[in-house]
């Protein structure tokens, strides 16, 4: 059988590919376990400096496989299941969602959980759970409100209707829209640039971005200054200054 999730590492970039194209890459509990395994591998591997997430076929991910949901004996069991969006948010490395097609439900939540989102022109985005009688539970409302604003978030979660890639870019849901055939190359180009940066600084920067949404302004600025001091004390920061003085490319070693 074909693995429902592929994991590859090359040149400091880990690529996680959802690989159930015949089911629009809908997530099963088994795939959630594989997501947790992939995230643990990325976190533990110093050679992984950035992670790309994408889907096989015409979907990024259509969310949870609805046919699997009746396996939970109670709503409480469902509430406490291993969550694939939680796995992605446990990732310590910078992440890029290369959204090649449908990003619906949990697929949209996974895209929103990535640091950078780019989309093919064929991508579609939706929070369709309301059409089935429930709402998203992997961060949908909070993450959408931060990304597209409260009114646009309300439009998506209350209607469940999809928006296309151009609308997503206009709302700030994605940073760029590319031709489908150029999507992975562009994601790799961005990932390569990030992988060349000081990895401790890159990981610290993404933690600082999270803090910006969760702290009052003055606390967030003070926290940023603390994180800056931590980065400044690393060997990589000394190497960056030396490389600048010597007019050469720095060789960062994650120290």
PDB file of C-alpha atoms in Angstrom:
ATOM      1  CA  UNK A   1       0.000   0.000   0.000  1.00  0.00           C
ATOM      2  CA  UNK A   2       1.088   3.577  -0.622  1.00  0.00           C
ATOM      3  CA  UNK A   3       2.002   5.414   2.577  1.00  0.00           C
ATOM      4  CA  UNK A   4      -0.725   7.968   3.402  1.00  0.00           C
ATOM      5  CA  UNK A   5       1.926  10.460   4.478  1.00  0.00           C
ATOM      6  CA  UNK A   6       5.341  10.886   2.866  1.00  0.00           C
ATOM      7  CA  UNK A   7       8.330  12.336   4.697  1.00  0.00           C
ATOM      8  CA  UNK A   8      11.536  13.436   2.940  1.00  0.00           C
ATOM      9  CA  UNK A   9      14.613  15.441   3.971  1.00  0.00           C
ATOM     10  CA  UNK A  10      16.979  17.157   1.530  1.00  0.00           C
ATOM     11  CA  UNK A  11      19.274  20.168   1.875  1.00  0.00           C
ATOM     12  CA  UNK A  12      17.973  21.119   5.308  1.00  0.00           C
ATOM     13  CA  UNK A  13      14.326  20.998   4.169  1.00  0.00           C
ATOM     14  CA  UNK A  14      11.852  18.379   5.385  1.00  0.00           C
ATOM     15  CA  UNK A  15       8.822  17.864   3.144  1.00  0.00           C
ATOM     16  CA  UNK A  16       5.655  16.319   4.550  1.00  0.00           C
ATOM     17  CA  UNK A  17       3.201  15.278   1.838  1.00  0.00           C
ATOM     18  CA  UNK A  18      -0.360  14.204   2.581  1.00  0.00           C
ATOM     19  CA  UNK A  19      -0.753  11.230   0.289  1.00  0.00           C
ATOM     20  CA  UNK A  20      -4.345  10.012   0.007  1.00  0.00           C
ATOM     21  CA  UNK A  21      -5.197  11.741  -3.263  1.00  0.00           C
ATOM     22  CA  UNK A  22      -8.138   9.439  -3.944  1.00  0.00           C
ATOM     23  CA  UNK A  23      -9.726  10.778  -0.711  1.00  0.00           C
ATOM     24  CA  UNK A  24      -8.550  14.394  -1.184  1.00  0.00           C
ATOM     25  CA  UNK A  25      -5.928  13.687   1.496  1.00  0.00           C
ATOM     26  CA  UNK A  26      -8.604  13.509   4.202  1.00  0.00           C
ATOM     27  CA  UNK A  27      -6.968  12.775   7.543  1.00  0.00           C
ATOM     28  CA  UNK A  28      -7.507   9.543   9.465  1.00  0.00           C
ATOM     29  CA  UNK A  29      -6.434   8.751  13.045  1.00  0.00           C
ATOM     30  CA  UNK A  30      -3.564   6.734  11.560  1.00  0.00           C
ATOM     31  CA  UNK A  31      -2.428   9.761   9.563  1.00  0.00           C
ATOM     32  CA  UNK A  32      -2.630  11.883  12.708  1.00  0.00           C
ATOM     33  CA  UNK A  33      -0.223   9.462  14.366  1.00  0.00           C
ATOM     34  CA  UNK A  34       2.088   9.722  11.357  1.00  0.00           C
ATOM     35  CA  UNK A  35       1.929  13.520  11.609  1.00  0.00           C
ATOM     36  CA  UNK A  36       3.046  13.365  15.228  1.00  0.00           C
ATOM     37  CA  UNK A  37       5.903  11.034  14.236  1.00  0.00           C
ATOM     38  CA  UNK A  38       7.001  13.375  11.435  1.00  0.00           C
ATOM     39  CA  UNK A  39       6.924  16.409  13.735  1.00  0.00           C
ATOM     40  CA  UNK A  40       8.998  14.601  16.370  1.00  0.00           C
ATOM     41  CA  UNK A  41      11.549  13.673  13.699  1.00  0.00           C
ATOM     42  CA  UNK A  42      11.759  17.258  12.496  1.00  0.00           C
ATOM     43  CA  UNK A  43      12.145  18.618  16.018  1.00  0.00           C
ATOM     44  CA  UNK A  44      14.882  16.120  16.872  1.00  0.00           C
ATOM     45  CA  UNK A  45      16.906  16.520  13.663  1.00  0.00           C
ATOM     46  CA  UNK A  46      19.391  19.390  13.686  1.00  0.00           C
ATOM     47  CA  UNK A  47      19.768  19.076   9.924  1.00  0.00           C
ATOM     48  CA  UNK A  48      16.094  20.009   9.443  1.00  0.00           C
ATOM     49  CA  UNK A  49      15.880  23.782   9.370  1.00  0.00           C
ATOM     50  CA  UNK A  50      12.522  24.310   7.676  1.00  0.00           C
ATOM     51  CA  UNK A  51       9.478  22.180   6.847  1.00  0.00           C
ATOM     52  CA  UNK A  52       7.240  22.262   3.757  1.00  0.00           C
ATOM     53  CA  UNK A  53       3.745  20.786   3.927  1.00  0.00           C
ATOM     54  CA  UNK A  54       1.825  19.959   0.769  1.00  0.00           C
ATOM     55  CA  UNK A  55      -0.642  17.476  -0.673  1.00  0.00           C
ATOM     56  CA  UNK A  56      -0.640  14.916  -3.459  1.00  0.00           C
ATOM     57  CA  UNK A  57      -3.166  15.237  -6.248  1.00  0.00           C
ATOM     58  CA  UNK A  58      -5.788  17.983  -6.379  1.00  0.00           C
ATOM     59  CA  UNK A  59      -6.075  18.646  -2.649  1.00  0.00           C
ATOM     60  CA  UNK A  60      -3.880  19.989   0.111  1.00  0.00           C
ATOM     61  CA  UNK A  61      -6.124  18.341   2.690  1.00  0.00           C
ATOM     62  CA  UNK A  62      -9.910  18.114   2.858  1.00  0.00           C
ATOM     63  CA  UNK A  63      -9.872  17.836   6.656  1.00  0.00           C
ATOM     64  CA  UNK A  64     -10.853  14.815   8.713  1.00  0.00           C
ATOM     65  CA  UNK A  65     -12.172  11.736   6.946  1.00  0.00           C
ATOM     66  CA  UNK A  66     -15.869  11.965   7.878  1.00  0.00           C
ATOM     67  CA  UNK A  67     -16.282   8.192   7.567  1.00  0.00           C
ATOM     68  CA  UNK A  68     -13.833   7.744  10.468  1.00  0.00           C
ATOM     69  CA  UNK A  69     -15.646   9.995  12.945  1.00  0.00           C
ATOM     70  CA  UNK A  70     -18.293   7.471  14.027  1.00  0.00           C
ATOM     71  CA  UNK A  71     -15.554   5.284  15.488  1.00  0.00           C
ATOM     72  CA  UNK A  72     -15.461   7.540  18.555  1.00  0.00           C
ATOM     73  CA  UNK A  73     -17.744   6.111  21.238  1.00  0.00           C
ATOM     74  CA  UNK A  74     -18.575   9.502  22.749  1.00  0.00           C
ATOM     75  CA  UNK A  75     -18.106  13.181  22.016  1.00  0.00           C
ATOM     76  CA  UNK A  76     -15.604  13.219  24.888  1.00  0.00           C
ATOM     77  CA  UNK A  77     -13.504  10.548  23.170  1.00  0.00           C
ATOM     78  CA  UNK A  78     -13.629  12.682  20.040  1.00  0.00           C
ATOM     79  CA  UNK A  79     -12.593  15.745  22.055  1.00  0.00           C
ATOM     80  CA  UNK A  80      -9.516  13.973  23.431  1.00  0.00           C
ATOM     81  CA  UNK A  81      -8.293  12.282  20.255  1.00  0.00           C
ATOM     82  CA  UNK A  82      -4.682  12.824  19.079  1.00  0.00           C
ATOM     83  CA  UNK A  83      -5.118  15.963  16.960  1.00  0.00           C
ATOM     84  CA  UNK A  84      -3.144  16.475  13.759  1.00  0.00           C
ATOM     85  CA  UNK A  85      -3.361  20.267  14.030  1.00  0.00           C
ATOM     86  CA  UNK A  86      -1.906  20.063  17.539  1.00  0.00           C
ATOM     87  CA  UNK A  87       0.951  18.014  16.078  1.00  0.00           C
ATOM     88  CA  UNK A  88       1.719  20.728  13.558  1.00  0.00           C
ATOM     89  CA  UNK A  89       1.639  23.441  16.216  1.00  0.00           C
ATOM     90  CA  UNK A  90       4.146  21.386  18.228  1.00  0.00           C
ATOM     91  CA  UNK A  91       6.644  21.828  15.379  1.00  0.00           C
ATOM     92  CA  UNK A  92       9.687  23.846  16.464  1.00  0.00           C
ATOM     93  CA  UNK A  93      11.034  24.582  12.991  1.00  0.00           C
ATOM     94  CA  UNK A  94       9.725  27.240  10.558  1.00  0.00           C
ATOM     95  CA  UNK A  95       7.012  25.850   8.298  1.00  0.00           C
ATOM     96  CA  UNK A  96       5.625  26.632   4.846  1.00  0.00           C
ATOM     97  CA  UNK A  97       2.255  25.420   3.579  1.00  0.00           C
ATOM     98  CA  UNK A  98       2.367  24.862  -0.182  1.00  0.00           C
ATOM     99  CA  UNK A  99      -1.369  24.704  -0.787  1.00  0.00           C
ATOM    100  CA  UNK A 100      -1.936  22.934  -4.061  1.00  0.00           C
ATOM    101  CA  UNK A 101      -5.713  22.469  -3.968  1.00  0.00           C
ATOM    102  CA  UNK A 102      -8.570  22.076  -1.516  1.00  0.00           C
ATOM    103  CA  UNK A 103      -7.757  23.213   2.033  1.00  0.00           C
ATOM    104  CA  UNK A 104     -11.011  22.496   3.807  1.00  0.00           C
ATOM    105  CA  UNK A 105     -11.801  22.037   7.486  1.00  0.00           C
ATOM    106  CA  UNK A 106      -8.806  20.583   9.265  1.00  0.00           C
ATOM    107  CA  UNK A 107      -6.787  21.109   6.105  1.00  0.00           C
ATOM    108  CA  UNK A 108      -7.380  24.837   6.391  1.00  0.00           C
ATOM    109  CA  UNK A 109      -6.490  24.661  10.100  1.00  0.00           C
ATOM    110  CA  UNK A 110      -3.192  22.951   9.250  1.00  0.00           C
ATOM    111  CA  UNK A 111      -2.420  25.597   6.643  1.00  0.00           C
ATOM    112  CA  UNK A 112      -3.242  28.318   9.182  1.00  0.00           C
ATOM    113  CA  UNK A 113      -0.918  26.639  11.676  1.00  0.00           C
ATOM    114  CA  UNK A 114       2.042  27.079   9.314  1.00  0.00           C
ATOM    115  CA  UNK A 115       4.222  30.176   9.483  1.00  0.00           C
ATOM    116  CA  UNK A 116       4.054  30.982   5.752  1.00  0.00           C
ATOM    117  CA  UNK A 117       1.318  30.053   3.300  1.00  0.00           C
ATOM    118  CA  UNK A 118       1.546  30.131  -0.480  1.00  0.00           C
ATOM    119  CA  UNK A 119      -1.078  28.751  -2.812  1.00  0.00           C
ATOM    120  CA  UNK A 120      -1.538  27.528  -6.329  1.00  0.00           C
ATOM    121  CA  UNK A 121      -4.155  29.369  -8.315  1.00  0.00           C
ATOM    122  CA  UNK A 122      -6.269  26.193  -8.113  1.00  0.00           C
ATOM    123  CA  UNK A 123      -6.416  26.265  -4.292  1.00  0.00           C
ATOM    124  CA  UNK A 124      -9.715  26.633  -2.460  1.00  0.00           C
ATOM    125  CA  UNK A 125     -10.236  27.386   1.227  1.00  0.00           C
ATOM    126  CA  UNK A 126     -13.259  26.627   3.410  1.00  0.00           C
ATOM    127  CA  UNK A 127     -14.478  26.052   6.962  1.00  0.00           C
ATOM    128  CA  UNK A 128     -17.349  23.756   5.954  1.00  0.00           C
ATOM    129  CA  UNK A 129     -18.046  22.095   9.311  1.00  0.00           C
ATOM    130  CA  UNK A 130     -21.180  24.209   9.901  1.00  0.00           C
ATOM    131  CA  UNK A 131     -22.798  22.511   6.898  1.00  0.00           C
ATOM    132  CA  UNK A 132     -22.499  19.200   8.762  1.00  0.00           C
ATOM    133  CA  UNK A 133     -23.712  20.437  12.125  1.00  0.00           C
ATOM    134  CA  UNK A 134     -20.553  21.323  14.006  1.00  0.00           C
ATOM    135  CA  UNK A 135     -17.686  23.805  13.944  1.00  0.00           C
ATOM    136  CA  UNK A 136     -13.938  23.496  13.570  1.00  0.00           C
ATOM    137  CA  UNK A 137     -11.958  22.449  16.630  1.00  0.00           C
ATOM    138  CA  UNK A 138      -8.336  22.696  15.560  1.00  0.00           C
ATOM    139  CA  UNK A 139      -7.996  26.443  15.962  1.00  0.00           C
ATOM    140  CA  UNK A 140     -10.183  27.445  13.030  1.00  0.00           C
ATOM    141  CA  UNK A 141     -11.896  30.540  14.411  1.00  0.00           C
ATOM    142  CA  UNK A 142      -8.953  32.034  16.314  1.00  0.00           C
ATOM    143  CA  UNK A 143      -6.470  31.431  13.515  1.00  0.00           C
ATOM    144  CA  UNK A 144      -8.819  32.714  10.814  1.00  0.00           C
ATOM    145  CA  UNK A 145      -9.640  35.852  12.810  1.00  0.00           C
ATOM    146  CA  UNK A 146      -5.915  36.591  13.201  1.00  0.00           C
ATOM    147  CA  UNK A 147      -5.289  35.970   9.496  1.00  0.00           C
ATOM    148  CA  UNK A 148      -8.237  37.518   7.688  1.00  0.00           C
ATOM    149  CA  UNK A 149      -9.981  39.696  10.292  1.00  0.00           C
ATOM    150  CA  UNK A 150     -13.210  39.086  12.210  1.00  0.00           C
ATOM    151  CA  UNK A 151     -15.696  39.866   9.436  1.00  0.00           C
ATOM    152  CA  UNK A 152     -14.017  37.687   6.819  1.00  0.00           C
ATOM    153  CA  UNK A 153     -13.542  34.925   9.398  1.00  0.00           C
ATOM    154  CA  UNK A 154     -17.244  35.144  10.238  1.00  0.00           C
ATOM    155  CA  UNK A 155     -18.112  34.923   6.543  1.00  0.00           C
ATOM    156  CA  UNK A 156     -16.159  31.670   6.264  1.00  0.00           C
ATOM    157  CA  UNK A 157     -17.189  29.932   9.498  1.00  0.00           C
ATOM    158  CA  UNK A 158     -20.866  30.946   9.347  1.00  0.00           C
ATOM    159  CA  UNK A 159     -21.502  30.098   5.688  1.00  0.00           C
ATOM    160  CA  UNK A 160     -19.014  27.268   5.224  1.00  0.00           C
ATOM    161  CA  UNK A 161     -18.618  28.402   1.630  1.00  0.00           C
ATOM    162  CA  UNK A 162     -15.198  28.274  -0.069  1.00  0.00           C
ATOM    163  CA  UNK A 163     -13.064  31.169  -1.223  1.00  0.00           C
ATOM    164  CA  UNK A 164     -10.630  30.955  -4.102  1.00  0.00           C
ATOM    165  CA  UNK A 165      -6.896  31.639  -4.074  1.00  0.00           C
ATOM    166  CA  UNK A 166      -7.230  35.213  -5.324  1.00  0.00           C
ATOM    167  CA  UNK A 167      -9.691  36.072  -2.550  1.00  0.00           C
ATOM    168  CA  UNK A 168      -7.473  34.328   0.007  1.00  0.00           C
ATOM    169  CA  UNK A 169      -4.528  36.462  -1.091  1.00  0.00           C
ATOM    170  CA  UNK A 170      -6.610  39.634  -0.972  1.00  0.00           C
ATOM    171  CA  UNK A 171      -7.659  38.812   2.603  1.00  0.00           C
ATOM    172  CA  UNK A 172      -4.109  37.954   3.695  1.00  0.00           C
ATOM    173  CA  UNK A 173      -4.812  34.259   4.174  1.00  0.00           C
ATOM    174  CA  UNK A 174      -1.886  33.445   1.867  1.00  0.00           C
ATOM    175  CA  UNK A 175       1.227  35.446   0.995  1.00  0.00           C
ATOM    176  CA  UNK A 176       1.489  34.503  -2.668  1.00  0.00           C
ATOM    177  CA  UNK A 177      -0.413  32.763  -5.439  1.00  0.00           C
ATOM    178  CA  UNK A 178       1.541  30.861  -8.075  1.00  0.00           C
ATOM    179  CA  UNK A 179       0.824  28.772 -11.118  1.00  0.00           C
ATOM    180  CA  UNK A 180       0.200  25.172  -9.972  1.00  0.00           C
ATOM    181  CA  UNK A 181       3.312  23.916 -11.727  1.00  0.00           C
ATOM    182  CA  UNK A 182       5.463  26.507  -9.929  1.00  0.00           C
ATOM    183  CA  UNK A 183       4.142  25.982  -6.398  1.00  0.00           C
ATOM    184  CA  UNK A 184       6.675  23.515  -5.013  1.00  0.00           C
ATOM    185  CA  UNK A 185       9.588  25.273  -6.681  1.00  0.00           C
ATOM    186  CA  UNK A 186       8.537  28.549  -5.074  1.00  0.00           C
ATOM    187  CA  UNK A 187       8.027  26.891  -1.678  1.00  0.00           C
ATOM    188  CA  UNK A 188      11.473  25.336  -1.977  1.00  0.00           C
ATOM    189  CA  UNK A 189      12.975  28.706  -2.911  1.00  0.00           C
ATOM    190  CA  UNK A 190      11.535  30.280   0.249  1.00  0.00           C
ATOM    191  CA  UNK A 191      12.549  27.281   2.348  1.00  0.00           C
ATOM    192  CA  UNK A 192      16.101  27.409   0.983  1.00  0.00           C
ATOM    193  CA  UNK A 193      16.390  31.062   1.982  1.00  0.00           C
ATOM    194  CA  UNK A 194      15.184  30.284   5.512  1.00  0.00           C
ATOM    195  CA  UNK A 195      17.445  27.238   5.790  1.00  0.00           C
ATOM    196  CA  UNK A 196      20.441  29.490   5.037  1.00  0.00           C
ATOM    197  CA  UNK A 197      19.659  31.718   8.031  1.00  0.00           C
ATOM    198  CA  UNK A 198      20.849  31.151  11.584  1.00  0.00           C
ATOM    199  CA  UNK A 199      18.571  28.304  12.757  1.00  0.00           C
ATOM    200  CA  UNK A 200      18.367  29.319  16.410  1.00  0.00           C
ATOM    201  CA  UNK A 201      17.400  32.832  15.343  1.00  0.00           C
ATOM    202  CA  UNK A 202      14.804  31.480  12.902  1.00  0.00           C
ATOM    203  CA  UNK A 203      13.205  29.260  15.524  1.00  0.00           C
ATOM    204  CA  UNK A 204      13.286  32.094  18.054  1.00  0.00           C
ATOM    205  CA  UNK A 205      11.720  34.503  15.556  1.00  0.00           C
ATOM    206  CA  UNK A 206       8.704  32.240  15.043  1.00  0.00           C
ATOM    207  CA  UNK A 207       8.247  31.917  18.808  1.00  0.00           C
ATOM    208  CA  UNK A 208       8.367  35.699  18.984  1.00  0.00           C
ATOM    209  CA  UNK A 209       5.680  35.941  16.305  1.00  0.00           C
ATOM    210  CA  UNK A 210       3.427  33.733  18.422  1.00  0.00           C
ATOM    211  CA  UNK A 211       4.052  35.968  21.421  1.00  0.00           C
ATOM    212  CA  UNK A 212       3.034  39.016  19.392  1.00  0.00           C
ATOM    213  CA  UNK A 213      -0.496  37.587  19.195  1.00  0.00           C
ATOM    214  CA  UNK A 214      -0.677  36.465  22.809  1.00  0.00           C
ATOM    215  CA  UNK A 215       0.842  39.287  24.867  1.00  0.00           C
ATOM    216  CA  UNK A 216       0.030  42.930  25.496  1.00  0.00           C
ATOM    217  CA  UNK A 217       2.252  45.260  23.469  1.00  0.00           C
ATOM    218  CA  UNK A 218       4.703  46.266  26.199  1.00  0.00           C
ATOM    219  CA  UNK A 219       5.172  42.676  27.380  1.00  0.00           C
ATOM    220  CA  UNK A 220       5.660  41.505  23.805  1.00  0.00           C
ATOM    221  CA  UNK A 221       8.376  44.111  23.204  1.00  0.00           C
ATOM    222  CA  UNK A 222      10.144  43.187  26.449  1.00  0.00           C
ATOM    223  CA  UNK A 223       9.927  39.491  25.537  1.00  0.00           C
ATOM    224  CA  UNK A 224      11.366  40.238  22.106  1.00  0.00           C
ATOM    225  CA  UNK A 225      14.289  42.028  23.708  1.00  0.00           C
ATOM    226  CA  UNK A 226      14.962  39.008  25.941  1.00  0.00           C
ATOM    227  CA  UNK A 227      14.883  36.681  22.945  1.00  0.00           C
ATOM    228  CA  UNK A 228      17.210  39.009  21.047  1.00  0.00           C
ATOM    229  CA  UNK A 229      19.721  38.816  23.910  1.00  0.00           C
ATOM    230  CA  UNK A 230      19.547  35.018  23.890  1.00  0.00           C
ATOM    231  CA  UNK A 231      20.232  34.932  20.149  1.00  0.00           C
ATOM    232  CA  UNK A 232      23.003  37.493  20.487  1.00  0.00           C
ATOM    233  CA  UNK A 233      24.813  35.167  22.904  1.00  0.00           C
ATOM    234  CA  UNK A 234      25.012  32.279  20.409  1.00  0.00           C
ATOM    235  CA  UNK A 235      28.060  31.256  18.392  1.00  0.00           C
ATOM    236  CA  UNK A 236      25.988  31.759  15.242  1.00  0.00           C
ATOM    237  CA  UNK A 237      25.511  35.431  16.086  1.00  0.00           C
ATOM    238  CA  UNK A 238      29.275  35.830  16.508  1.00  0.00           C
ATOM    239  CA  UNK A 239      29.745  34.060  13.184  1.00  0.00           C
ATOM    240  CA  UNK A 240      27.222  36.403  11.542  1.00  0.00           C
ATOM    241  CA  UNK A 241      29.114  39.458  12.753  1.00  0.00           C
ATOM    242  CA  UNK A 242      32.448  37.989  11.667  1.00  0.00           C
ATOM    243  CA  UNK A 243      31.105  37.092   8.228  1.00  0.00           C
ATOM    244  CA  UNK A 244      29.733  40.608   7.810  1.00  0.00           C
ATOM    245  CA  UNK A 245      33.112  42.134   8.714  1.00  0.00           C
ATOM    246  CA  UNK A 246      34.971  39.738   6.412  1.00  0.00           C
ATOM    247  CA  UNK A 247      32.478  40.184   3.547  1.00  0.00           C
ATOM    248  CA  UNK A 248      31.692  36.456   3.222  1.00  0.00           C
ATOM    249  CA  UNK A 249      28.721  34.174   3.641  1.00  0.00           C
ATOM    250  CA  UNK A 250      28.205  33.010   7.237  1.00  0.00           C
ATOM    251  CA  UNK A 251      28.450  29.317   8.146  1.00  0.00           C
ATOM    252  CA  UNK A 252      25.778  28.828  10.797  1.00  0.00           C
ATOM    253  CA  UNK A 253      26.078  25.672  12.945  1.00  0.00           C
ATOM    254  CA  UNK A 254      23.080  25.920  15.271  1.00  0.00           C
ATOM    255  CA  UNK A 255      25.231  26.779  18.293  1.00  0.00           C
TER     256      UNK A 255
END
